[in-house]
XYZ file of C-alpha atoms in Angstrom:
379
model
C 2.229 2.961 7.776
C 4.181 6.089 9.123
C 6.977 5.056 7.116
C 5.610 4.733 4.277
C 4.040 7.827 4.640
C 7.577 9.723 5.664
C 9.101 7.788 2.447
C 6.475 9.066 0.109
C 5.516 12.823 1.341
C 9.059 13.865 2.653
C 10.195 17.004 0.556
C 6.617 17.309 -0.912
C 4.085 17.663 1.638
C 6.707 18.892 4.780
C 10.195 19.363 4.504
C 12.750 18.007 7.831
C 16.609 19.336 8.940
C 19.328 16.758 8.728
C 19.016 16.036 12.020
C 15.520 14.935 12.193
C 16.578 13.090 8.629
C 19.058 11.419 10.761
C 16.848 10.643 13.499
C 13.907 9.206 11.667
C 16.527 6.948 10.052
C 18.110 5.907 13.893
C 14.186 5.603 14.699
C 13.386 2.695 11.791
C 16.638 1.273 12.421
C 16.152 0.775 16.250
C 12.178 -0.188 15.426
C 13.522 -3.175 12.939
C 16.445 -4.357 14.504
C 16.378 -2.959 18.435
C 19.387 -0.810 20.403
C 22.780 -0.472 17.876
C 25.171 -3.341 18.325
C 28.846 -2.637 16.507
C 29.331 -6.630 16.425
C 26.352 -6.794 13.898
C 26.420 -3.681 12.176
C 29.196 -3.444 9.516
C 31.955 -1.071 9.854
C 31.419 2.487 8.227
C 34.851 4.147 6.237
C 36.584 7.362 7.772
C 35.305 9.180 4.961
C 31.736 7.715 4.921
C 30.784 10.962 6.669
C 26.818 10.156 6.549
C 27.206 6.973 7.335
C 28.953 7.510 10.519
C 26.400 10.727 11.877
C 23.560 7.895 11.181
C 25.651 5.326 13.259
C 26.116 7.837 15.579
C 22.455 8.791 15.974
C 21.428 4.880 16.389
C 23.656 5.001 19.171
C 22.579 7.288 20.704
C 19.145 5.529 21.321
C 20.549 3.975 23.824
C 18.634 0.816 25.491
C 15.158 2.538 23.940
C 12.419 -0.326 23.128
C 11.061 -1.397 19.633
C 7.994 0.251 20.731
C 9.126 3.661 22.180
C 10.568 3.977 18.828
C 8.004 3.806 17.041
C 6.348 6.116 19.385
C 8.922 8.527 18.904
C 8.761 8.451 15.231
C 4.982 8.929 14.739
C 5.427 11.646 17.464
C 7.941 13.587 15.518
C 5.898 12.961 11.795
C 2.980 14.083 13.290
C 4.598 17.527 14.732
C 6.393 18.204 11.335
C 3.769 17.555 8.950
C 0.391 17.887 10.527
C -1.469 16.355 7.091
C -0.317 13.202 8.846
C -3.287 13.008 11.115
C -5.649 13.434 8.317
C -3.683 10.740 6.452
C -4.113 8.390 9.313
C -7.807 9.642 9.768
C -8.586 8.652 5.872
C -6.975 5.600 6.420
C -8.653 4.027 9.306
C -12.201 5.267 7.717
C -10.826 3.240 4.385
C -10.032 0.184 6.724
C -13.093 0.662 8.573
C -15.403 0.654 4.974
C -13.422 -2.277 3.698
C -14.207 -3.787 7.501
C -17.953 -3.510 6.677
C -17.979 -4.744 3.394
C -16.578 -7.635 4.041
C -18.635 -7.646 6.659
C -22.041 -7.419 4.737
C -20.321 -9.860 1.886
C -20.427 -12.611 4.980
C -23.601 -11.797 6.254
C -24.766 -12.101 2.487
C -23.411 -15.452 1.987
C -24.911 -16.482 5.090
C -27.897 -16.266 4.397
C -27.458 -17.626 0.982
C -25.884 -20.432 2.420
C -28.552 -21.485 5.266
C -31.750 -20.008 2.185
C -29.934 -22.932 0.229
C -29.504 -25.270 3.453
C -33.555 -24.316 3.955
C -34.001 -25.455 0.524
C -32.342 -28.842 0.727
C -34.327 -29.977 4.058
C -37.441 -28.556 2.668
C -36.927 -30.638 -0.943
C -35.244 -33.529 1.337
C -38.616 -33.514 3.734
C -41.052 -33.131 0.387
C -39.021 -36.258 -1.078
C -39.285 -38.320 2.588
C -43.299 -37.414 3.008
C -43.713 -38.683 -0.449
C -41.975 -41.743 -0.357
C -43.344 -42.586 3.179
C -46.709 -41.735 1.470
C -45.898 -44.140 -1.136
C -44.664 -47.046 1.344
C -48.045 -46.614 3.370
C -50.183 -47.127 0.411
C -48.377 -50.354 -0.651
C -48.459 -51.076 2.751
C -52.036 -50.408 2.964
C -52.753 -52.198 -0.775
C -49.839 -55.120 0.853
C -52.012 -55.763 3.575
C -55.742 -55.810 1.465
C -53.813 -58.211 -0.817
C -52.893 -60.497 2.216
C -56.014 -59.957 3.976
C -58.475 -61.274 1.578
C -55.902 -64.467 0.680
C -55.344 -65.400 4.455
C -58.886 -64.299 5.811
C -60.637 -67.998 5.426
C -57.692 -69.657 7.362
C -57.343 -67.269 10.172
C -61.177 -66.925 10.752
C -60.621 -70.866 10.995
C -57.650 -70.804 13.202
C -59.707 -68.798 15.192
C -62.916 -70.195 15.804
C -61.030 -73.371 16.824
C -59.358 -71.253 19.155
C -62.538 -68.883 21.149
C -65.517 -71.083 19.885
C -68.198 -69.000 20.609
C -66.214 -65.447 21.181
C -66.906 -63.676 18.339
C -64.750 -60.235 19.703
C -61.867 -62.792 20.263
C -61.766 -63.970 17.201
C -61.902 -60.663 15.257
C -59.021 -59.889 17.596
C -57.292 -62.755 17.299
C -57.630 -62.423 13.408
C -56.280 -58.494 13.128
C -53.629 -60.241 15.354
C -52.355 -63.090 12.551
C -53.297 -60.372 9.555
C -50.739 -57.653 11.119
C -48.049 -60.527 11.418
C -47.976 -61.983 8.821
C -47.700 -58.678 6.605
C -44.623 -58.013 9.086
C -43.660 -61.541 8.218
C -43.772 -60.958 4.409
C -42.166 -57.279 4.239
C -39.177 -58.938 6.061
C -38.760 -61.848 3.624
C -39.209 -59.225 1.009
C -36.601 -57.222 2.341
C -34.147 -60.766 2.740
C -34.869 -61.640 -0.437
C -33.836 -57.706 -2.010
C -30.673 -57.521 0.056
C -29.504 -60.933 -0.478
C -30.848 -62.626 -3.547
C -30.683 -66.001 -3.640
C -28.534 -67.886 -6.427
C -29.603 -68.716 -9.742
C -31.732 -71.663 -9.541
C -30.158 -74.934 -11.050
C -32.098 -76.080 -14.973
C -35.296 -78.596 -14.177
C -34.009 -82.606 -14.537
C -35.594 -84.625 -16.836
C -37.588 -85.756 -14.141
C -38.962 -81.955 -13.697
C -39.480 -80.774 -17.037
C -43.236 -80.219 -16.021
C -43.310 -76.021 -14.474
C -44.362 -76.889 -10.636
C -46.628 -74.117 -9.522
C -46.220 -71.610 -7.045
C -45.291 -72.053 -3.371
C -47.089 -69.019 -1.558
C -45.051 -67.283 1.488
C -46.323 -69.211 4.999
C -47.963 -67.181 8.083
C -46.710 -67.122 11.684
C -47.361 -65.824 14.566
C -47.179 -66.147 18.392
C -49.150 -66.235 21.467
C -48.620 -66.498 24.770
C -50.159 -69.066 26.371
C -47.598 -71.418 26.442
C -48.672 -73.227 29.625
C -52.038 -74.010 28.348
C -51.079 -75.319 25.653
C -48.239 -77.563 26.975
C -50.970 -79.252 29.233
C -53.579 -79.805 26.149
C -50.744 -81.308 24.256
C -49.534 -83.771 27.046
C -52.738 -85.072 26.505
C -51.393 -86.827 23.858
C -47.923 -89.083 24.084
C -46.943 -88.806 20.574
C -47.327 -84.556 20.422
C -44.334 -84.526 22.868
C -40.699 -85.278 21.364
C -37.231 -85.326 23.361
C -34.640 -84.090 21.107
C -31.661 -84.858 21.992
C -28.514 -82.637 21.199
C -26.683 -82.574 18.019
C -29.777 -84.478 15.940
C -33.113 -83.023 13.886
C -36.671 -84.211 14.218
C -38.638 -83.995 10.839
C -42.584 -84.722 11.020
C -43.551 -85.483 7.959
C -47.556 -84.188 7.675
C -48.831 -85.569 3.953
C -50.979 -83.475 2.546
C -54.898 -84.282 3.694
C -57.143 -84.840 0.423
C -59.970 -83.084 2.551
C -57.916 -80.503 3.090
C -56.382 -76.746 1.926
C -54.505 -75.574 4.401
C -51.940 -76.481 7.172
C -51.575 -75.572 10.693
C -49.062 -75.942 13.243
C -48.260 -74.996 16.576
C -45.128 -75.930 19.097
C -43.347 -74.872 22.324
C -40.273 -76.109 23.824
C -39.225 -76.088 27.570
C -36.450 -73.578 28.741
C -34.517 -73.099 25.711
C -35.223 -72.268 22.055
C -35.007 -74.392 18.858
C -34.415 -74.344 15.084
C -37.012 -74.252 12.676
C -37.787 -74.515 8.871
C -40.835 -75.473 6.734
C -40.139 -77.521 3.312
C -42.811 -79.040 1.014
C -42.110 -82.474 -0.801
C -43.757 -82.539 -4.096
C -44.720 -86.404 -4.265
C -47.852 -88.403 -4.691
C -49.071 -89.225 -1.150
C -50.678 -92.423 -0.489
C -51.590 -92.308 3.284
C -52.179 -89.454 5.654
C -50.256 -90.600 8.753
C -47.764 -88.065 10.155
C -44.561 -89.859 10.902
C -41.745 -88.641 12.622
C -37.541 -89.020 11.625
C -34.579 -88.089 13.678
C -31.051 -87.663 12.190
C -27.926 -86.892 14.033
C -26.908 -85.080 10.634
C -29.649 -83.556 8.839
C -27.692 -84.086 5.273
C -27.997 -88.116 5.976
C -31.935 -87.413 6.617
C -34.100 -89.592 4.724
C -36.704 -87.818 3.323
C -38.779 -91.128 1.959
C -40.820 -93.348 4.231
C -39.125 -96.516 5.188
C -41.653 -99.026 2.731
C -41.230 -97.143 -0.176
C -37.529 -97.003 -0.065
C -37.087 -101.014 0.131
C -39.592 -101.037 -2.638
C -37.735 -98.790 -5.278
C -33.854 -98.905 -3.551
C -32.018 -100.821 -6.244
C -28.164 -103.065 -5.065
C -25.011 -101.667 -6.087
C -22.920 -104.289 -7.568
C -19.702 -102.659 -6.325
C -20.393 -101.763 -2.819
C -23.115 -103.963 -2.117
C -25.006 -101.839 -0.514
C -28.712 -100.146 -1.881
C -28.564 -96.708 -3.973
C -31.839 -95.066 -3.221
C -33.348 -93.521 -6.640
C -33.088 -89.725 -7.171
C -35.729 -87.747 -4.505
C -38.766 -85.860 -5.654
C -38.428 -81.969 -5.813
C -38.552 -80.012 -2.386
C -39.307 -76.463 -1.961
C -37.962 -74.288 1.137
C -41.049 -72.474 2.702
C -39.609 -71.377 6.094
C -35.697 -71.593 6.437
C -34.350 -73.278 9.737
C -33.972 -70.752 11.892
C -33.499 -70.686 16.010
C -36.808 -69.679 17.221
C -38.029 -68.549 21.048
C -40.524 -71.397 21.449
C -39.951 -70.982 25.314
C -40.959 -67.937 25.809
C -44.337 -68.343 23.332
C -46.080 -70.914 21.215
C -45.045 -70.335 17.755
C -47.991 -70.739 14.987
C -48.232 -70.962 11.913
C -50.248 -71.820 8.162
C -49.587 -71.982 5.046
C -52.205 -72.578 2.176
C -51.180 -76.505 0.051
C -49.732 -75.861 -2.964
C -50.759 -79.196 -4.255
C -50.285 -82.612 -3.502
C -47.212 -83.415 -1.173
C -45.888 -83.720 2.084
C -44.741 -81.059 4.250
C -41.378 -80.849 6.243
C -41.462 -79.653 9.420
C -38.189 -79.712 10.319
C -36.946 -78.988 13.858
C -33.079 -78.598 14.387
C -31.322 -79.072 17.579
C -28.052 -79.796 15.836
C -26.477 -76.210 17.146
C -26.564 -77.978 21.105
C -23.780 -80.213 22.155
C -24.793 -80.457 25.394
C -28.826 -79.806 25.726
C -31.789 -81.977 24.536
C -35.243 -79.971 23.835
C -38.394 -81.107 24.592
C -40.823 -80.436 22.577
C -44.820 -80.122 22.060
C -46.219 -79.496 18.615
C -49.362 -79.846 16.965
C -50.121 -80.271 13.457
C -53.822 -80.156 11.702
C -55.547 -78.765 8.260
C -58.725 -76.767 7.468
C -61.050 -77.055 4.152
């Protein structure tokens, strides 16, 4: 800055001797470069007289720091020219305005950046209240829905339960109503993040629309031990399965009946799972029981039947069963914590059939299950 100042206002606004010309000049020199050094300055002709009183002057500087130098020349600006001061004085009140405005611009953007930041969370809450408003009235419509279609079986399920205990029951009822709408929001949410696949055209066989399977109930409840002694009661409620195979009880649809219950608990470790309904005219209502070491070689038509309608294969001399009826998947098989709780559930018939209650120990090479189920329908 006091350069620029010398270079601009020397000869108008002061006036300097030679020698101070040619000390200002050994000043900047000794400022931008440091003490004179012959190796790296170049030489200067005889008759450069100038240029030789200016090497001369740098010289004689001596070993004098960047910093005293430029000491030395605001020193000797500011004694020969004494508007220098107010120069410097204008300056730093030029810096210091620019300073706050820049200042003020920052402060101003600030606070239009967090008003605008404000504005987002505000519009961002508004949109989350309203949508969580929105999920709590389906929720709340949801569970009505479910409520009135599942009231008759759980006030059943119930009663057979706490005969007599009217506060029970109610509690025992909120109980199954609250789970199952947990139950149906997750398959909901199963079936919206993976879809299953297209289903495959109807056969000849199923040209006829079937109707509609409704979603199943289930619950838990903890008295396991209780209920493992009232099933031992009876020999054919308990099963051993052994590793690697799959138990399906086959429960036929009960003309008497609308609705099917089940119940089972497993000692010390947990089993798989899965509900499937067997569209087929039923002629008996004896629950049988199948075990498969594979559960894709699983018969899934009674013994009697199958020697009745199995036709011979010429070729491999063996009998090709005929085509099975339509099944639909209720409840997939899935690993569930019968030793820890009993696991319950109902579903409402869809029509004439047999249900699959499938239970799949295939995933244990080493451990058998036992387990204690129970299996019953309500008008």
């Amino acid at each position: 800055m006091a350069v620029q100042f010398y270079k601009e206002h020397e000869g108008k606004a002061f006036l300097s001797s030679y020698e101070d010309k040619l000390r200002f000049i050994a000043l900047t020199k000794q400022t931008s470069h440091g003490p004179f050094r012959a190796d790296h300055v170049p030489d200067v002709g005889v008759l450069d007289v100038i240029g030789n009183h200016r090497r001369r002057a740098w010289q004689n500087l001596g070993s004098m720091s960047q910093q005293s130098a430029m000491n030395e020349f605001v020193r000797m600006l500011d004694a020969l020219c004494p508007l220098f001061r107010t120069y410097l004085e204008a300056r730093k009140r030029d810096d210091d305005e620019k300073e706050r405005l820049r200042r003020e611009e920052d402060e101003r953007q600030r606070q239009a950046w967090e008003q605008e930041q404000h504005q987002l969370l505000e519009e961002q809450r508004r949109v989350q209240d309203e949508a969580r408003r929105r999920a709590e009235n389906h929720r709340r419509h949801l569970a009505e829905a479910l409520n009135r279609q599942t009231h008759e079986q759980f006030a059943a399920y119930a009663l057979q339960q706490y005969p007599g205990d009217v506060d029970k029951q109610e509690q025992l009822i909120a109980q199954l109503q609250e789970q199952h709408l947990e139950q149906y929001l997750r398959q909901m949410y199963q079936q919206q993040v993976a879809p299953s696949a297209e289903p495959e055209p109807p056969t000849a066989e199923q040209e006829e629309e079937l109707p509609p399977v409704a979603v199943a109930s289930m619950w838990t409840r903890r008295e396991i031990e209780a209920f493992k002694e009232e099933v031992k009661r009876e020999k054919e409620a308990v099963l051993r399965i052994g590793s690697g195979e799959t138990v399906t009880v086959r429960v036929p649809t009960h003309p008497q009946g609308t609705c099917l219950f089940w119940e089972f608990a497993t000692d010390h470790f947990d089993i798989g799972f899965g509900l499937y309904f067997e569209w087929s005219n039923v002629t008996t209502d004896s629950v049988t029981v199948h075990v498969s070491d594979d559960e894709d070689e699983e018969e899934d038509v009674d013994d009697e039947e199958e020697e009745k309608e199995q036709k011979p294969d010429a070729e491999r001399g063996v009998l090709v069963s005929p085509k099975r009826p339509p099944c639909d998947e209720i409840l997939p098989i899935l690993r569930r914590d019968s030793q820890q709780q009993v696991v319950c559930g109902s579903h409402v018939y869809p029509g004439k059939g047999v249900y699959l209650l499938k239970f799949d120990n295939s995933y244990s090479f080493w451990r058998s299950k036992t387990l204690y189920y129970r299996v019953y329908y309500t008008r």
